[in-house]
Amino acid sequence: KQEVTQIPAALSVPEGENLVLNCSFTDSAIYNLQWFRQDPGKGLTSLLLIQSSQREQTSGRLNASLDKSSGRSTLYIAASQPGDSATYLCAVLRPGTSYGKLTFGQGTILTVHP
Amino acid sequence: KAGVTQTPRYLIKTRGQQVTLSCSPISGHRSVSWYQQTPGQGLQFLFEYFSETQRNKGNFPGRFSGRQFSNSRSEMNVSTLELGDSALYLCASSISTQEAFFGQGTRLTVV
């Protein structure tokens, strides 16, 4: 059974800091790993998708890495801003009969204060 | 390109009633998945539909059901509502193993 863990559960940083969010998964047999952002009471916004054959993906101030062999991914946020405050979730897609079944971590609640 | 659309956004129902939620996927996406999000359990997979067939089902009671239409729109139904069914219900659409896109969710409150 795939389990996904995110550390830390919550993080509070001053504006301008660079920060790293961690995600670990127990089964390295994955199709891909996706990072999402969720604002309170809202849906999920996809940030980055890393296919199993890739090592990292970048979008603006965000960089996500994937190490399948160790079952880890990190999301790096550069020069954090108050607008980055949200819950960040990672999810993995495993091979199987379904392409729609993502397994999520519990998320990291990020607060960036001015 | 329109995103994933879920309706309604908010619902208040009484215990014992039933409810139907709707999800319109991104055009061209044939896979539609449903998730339940609660503060205690996080995001849990309900089921996935592809080309009108249920491909996978999570560990939820039979009161939770769904279907998908020929235009890929999907509905999920919850019968005999319980207080514990109060949650944010999220729908996602995707193509194969590519990026999953989520809707804004339906907030269901059971009183």
XYZ file of C-alpha atoms in Angstrom:
225
model
C 0.000 0.000 0.000
C 1.372 3.381 -1.020
C 1.760 5.899 1.799
C 2.744 9.513 1.329
C 4.147 11.669 4.114
C 4.819 15.389 4.098
C 7.165 17.183 6.447
C 6.804 19.632 8.065
C 3.072 19.742 8.769
C 3.248 23.513 9.116
C 5.829 26.149 8.358
C 5.912 29.871 9.099
C 8.585 32.031 7.483
C 9.269 35.713 6.894
C 8.849 37.104 3.424
C 11.862 36.670 1.166
C 13.083 33.373 2.595
C 13.855 30.373 0.437
C 12.172 27.247 1.711
C 11.911 23.518 1.121
C 8.902 21.278 1.535
C 9.406 17.540 1.747
C 7.376 14.619 0.492
C 8.201 10.938 0.909
C 6.463 7.855 -0.456
C 6.832 4.202 0.439
C 6.524 2.509 -2.968
C 8.971 3.697 -5.613
C 6.890 2.209 -8.446
C 5.128 5.385 -9.519
C 4.031 6.933 -12.798
C 4.462 10.473 -11.594
C 4.420 12.839 -8.638
C 2.460 16.054 -8.611
C 2.604 19.080 -6.327
C -0.547 21.065 -5.659
C -1.481 24.215 -3.852
C -4.756 24.631 -2.006
C -6.136 27.882 -0.651
C -8.656 27.648 2.223
C -11.966 26.195 1.080
C -10.842 26.008 -2.526
C -9.904 23.310 -4.977
C -6.400 22.155 -5.835
C -4.173 24.056 -8.211
C -1.535 21.999 -9.971
C 1.958 23.448 -9.529
C 4.346 20.922 -10.998
C 4.215 17.406 -12.415
C 7.295 15.196 -12.443
C 7.154 12.025 -14.494
C 8.923 8.979 -13.065
C 11.716 9.288 -15.645
C 12.440 12.907 -14.705
C 14.572 14.293 -11.885
C 13.161 17.790 -11.582
C 10.759 20.379 -12.934
C 10.813 24.147 -12.643
C 8.157 26.802 -12.929
C 9.035 30.364 -12.007
C 10.112 30.463 -8.355
C 9.214 26.808 -7.868
C 11.479 23.828 -8.359
C 10.497 20.248 -7.618
C 12.875 17.316 -7.537
C 12.219 13.601 -7.529
C 14.407 10.769 -6.255
C 12.444 7.621 -6.941
C 14.993 5.250 -5.468
C 14.811 6.900 -2.062
C 11.100 7.678 -2.334
C 11.502 11.415 -1.903
C 10.513 14.662 -3.523
C 11.190 18.236 -2.505
C 9.469 21.451 -3.485
C 11.752 24.453 -3.348
C 10.171 27.908 -3.205
C 12.526 30.798 -3.817
C 12.054 34.287 -2.401
C 8.775 33.491 -0.672
C 5.923 36.021 -0.712
C 2.789 36.426 1.450
C 0.767 35.290 -1.547
C 2.483 31.901 -1.306
C 0.612 31.217 1.933
C -1.475 28.098 1.346
C -1.489 24.351 1.922
C 0.892 22.440 -0.318
C 0.084 18.856 -1.179
C 2.055 16.199 -2.968
C 0.447 13.206 -4.622
C 1.731 10.121 -6.420
C 0.167 8.098 -9.201
C 0.888 4.365 -9.071
C 0.731 1.866 -11.917
C -2.368 -0.224 -11.915
C -5.763 -0.406 -13.473
C -6.562 3.229 -12.901
C -4.910 6.429 -14.055
C -7.025 8.605 -11.816
C -6.182 7.334 -8.355
C -3.773 9.745 -6.720
C -2.456 9.081 -3.234
C -2.012 12.297 -1.283
C 0.081 13.372 1.637
C -1.506 15.304 4.498
C -0.047 18.569 3.268
C 2.195 21.330 4.591
C 0.492 24.517 5.736
C 2.726 27.410 4.723
C 2.428 30.895 6.166
C 4.627 33.659 4.790
C 4.406 36.802 6.898
C 5.404 40.279 5.711
C -9.502 26.338 -22.307
C -12.151 25.851 -19.645
C -11.114 24.085 -16.448
C -12.902 21.451 -14.442
C -16.325 22.687 -13.380
C -18.141 21.405 -10.334
C -21.703 22.230 -9.400
C -23.092 23.229 -7.052
C -20.380 24.941 -5.025
C -22.246 24.648 -1.736
C -24.954 22.347 -0.438
C -26.724 21.948 2.859
C -28.653 18.731 3.347
C -30.419 16.977 6.201
C -29.436 13.568 7.523
C -31.131 10.800 5.591
C -31.481 12.783 2.389
C -29.583 12.062 -0.794
C -27.457 14.384 -2.889
C -26.071 14.492 -6.426
C -22.930 16.389 -7.349
C -21.827 17.170 -10.887
C -18.438 17.464 -12.554
C -17.628 18.602 -16.084
C -14.051 17.701 -17.033
C -11.691 19.574 -19.295
C -12.590 19.030 -22.922
C -10.861 15.900 -24.216
C -10.257 14.403 -20.781
C -11.947 11.051 -20.445
C -10.790 10.166 -16.946
C -12.761 11.693 -14.084
C -11.935 10.966 -10.450
C -13.679 11.962 -7.243
C -12.126 12.667 -3.852
C -13.452 13.475 -0.416
C -11.527 15.927 1.725
C -12.066 16.235 5.471
C -9.878 17.825 8.154
C -9.332 14.489 9.871
C -8.776 12.155 6.918
C -7.320 14.478 4.319
C -7.911 13.681 0.664
C -9.351 10.238 0.036
C -10.056 8.652 -3.332
C -13.692 7.783 -3.982
C -13.760 6.417 -7.526
C -12.611 6.939 -11.094
C -14.563 6.768 -14.317
C -13.179 6.365 -17.813
C -15.331 6.114 -20.923
C -18.463 5.624 -18.819
C -16.928 2.729 -16.856
C -15.880 2.729 -13.244
C -12.203 1.724 -13.247
C -11.423 1.938 -9.579
C -13.205 2.471 -6.303
C -11.922 3.595 -2.946
C -12.863 2.276 0.454
C -16.237 3.942 0.878
C -19.644 2.426 1.647
C -22.107 1.603 -1.090
C -24.041 4.784 -0.294
C -21.474 6.520 -2.455
C -21.964 5.928 -6.150
C -21.227 7.623 -9.412
C -21.614 7.519 -13.127
C -20.155 9.048 -16.228
C -21.979 10.116 -19.353
C -20.925 9.816 -22.983
C -19.705 13.434 -22.964
C -17.401 12.539 -20.004
C -19.414 14.585 -17.510
C -19.694 12.741 -14.238
C -22.039 12.727 -11.295
C -21.632 11.297 -7.853
C -24.503 10.442 -5.572
C -24.599 9.961 -1.836
C -27.707 8.362 -0.401
C -28.925 8.324 3.196
C -26.638 11.153 4.211
C -24.832 11.024 7.550
C -23.255 13.847 9.509
C -19.842 12.366 8.722
C -20.405 12.896 5.011
C -19.879 16.620 5.505
C -16.794 17.373 3.446
C -15.333 19.093 0.425
C -15.871 16.859 -2.602
C -13.335 17.351 -5.355
C -13.371 16.174 -8.917
C -10.301 15.813 -11.121
C -9.845 15.116 -14.801
C -6.804 13.882 -16.658
C -5.473 12.188 -19.761
C -3.742 8.888 -18.998
C -0.774 9.433 -16.668
C -0.565 13.133 -17.357
C -1.292 16.070 -15.097
C -4.496 15.932 -13.064
C -6.620 19.068 -12.908
C -9.063 19.702 -10.115
C -12.269 21.657 -9.871
C -13.136 24.123 -7.116
C -15.065 21.493 -5.221
C -18.512 21.161 -3.718
C -18.793 21.909 -0.015
C -21.432 19.559 1.431
C -22.784 20.201 4.895
C -25.079 17.620 6.461
C -27.177 18.856 9.396
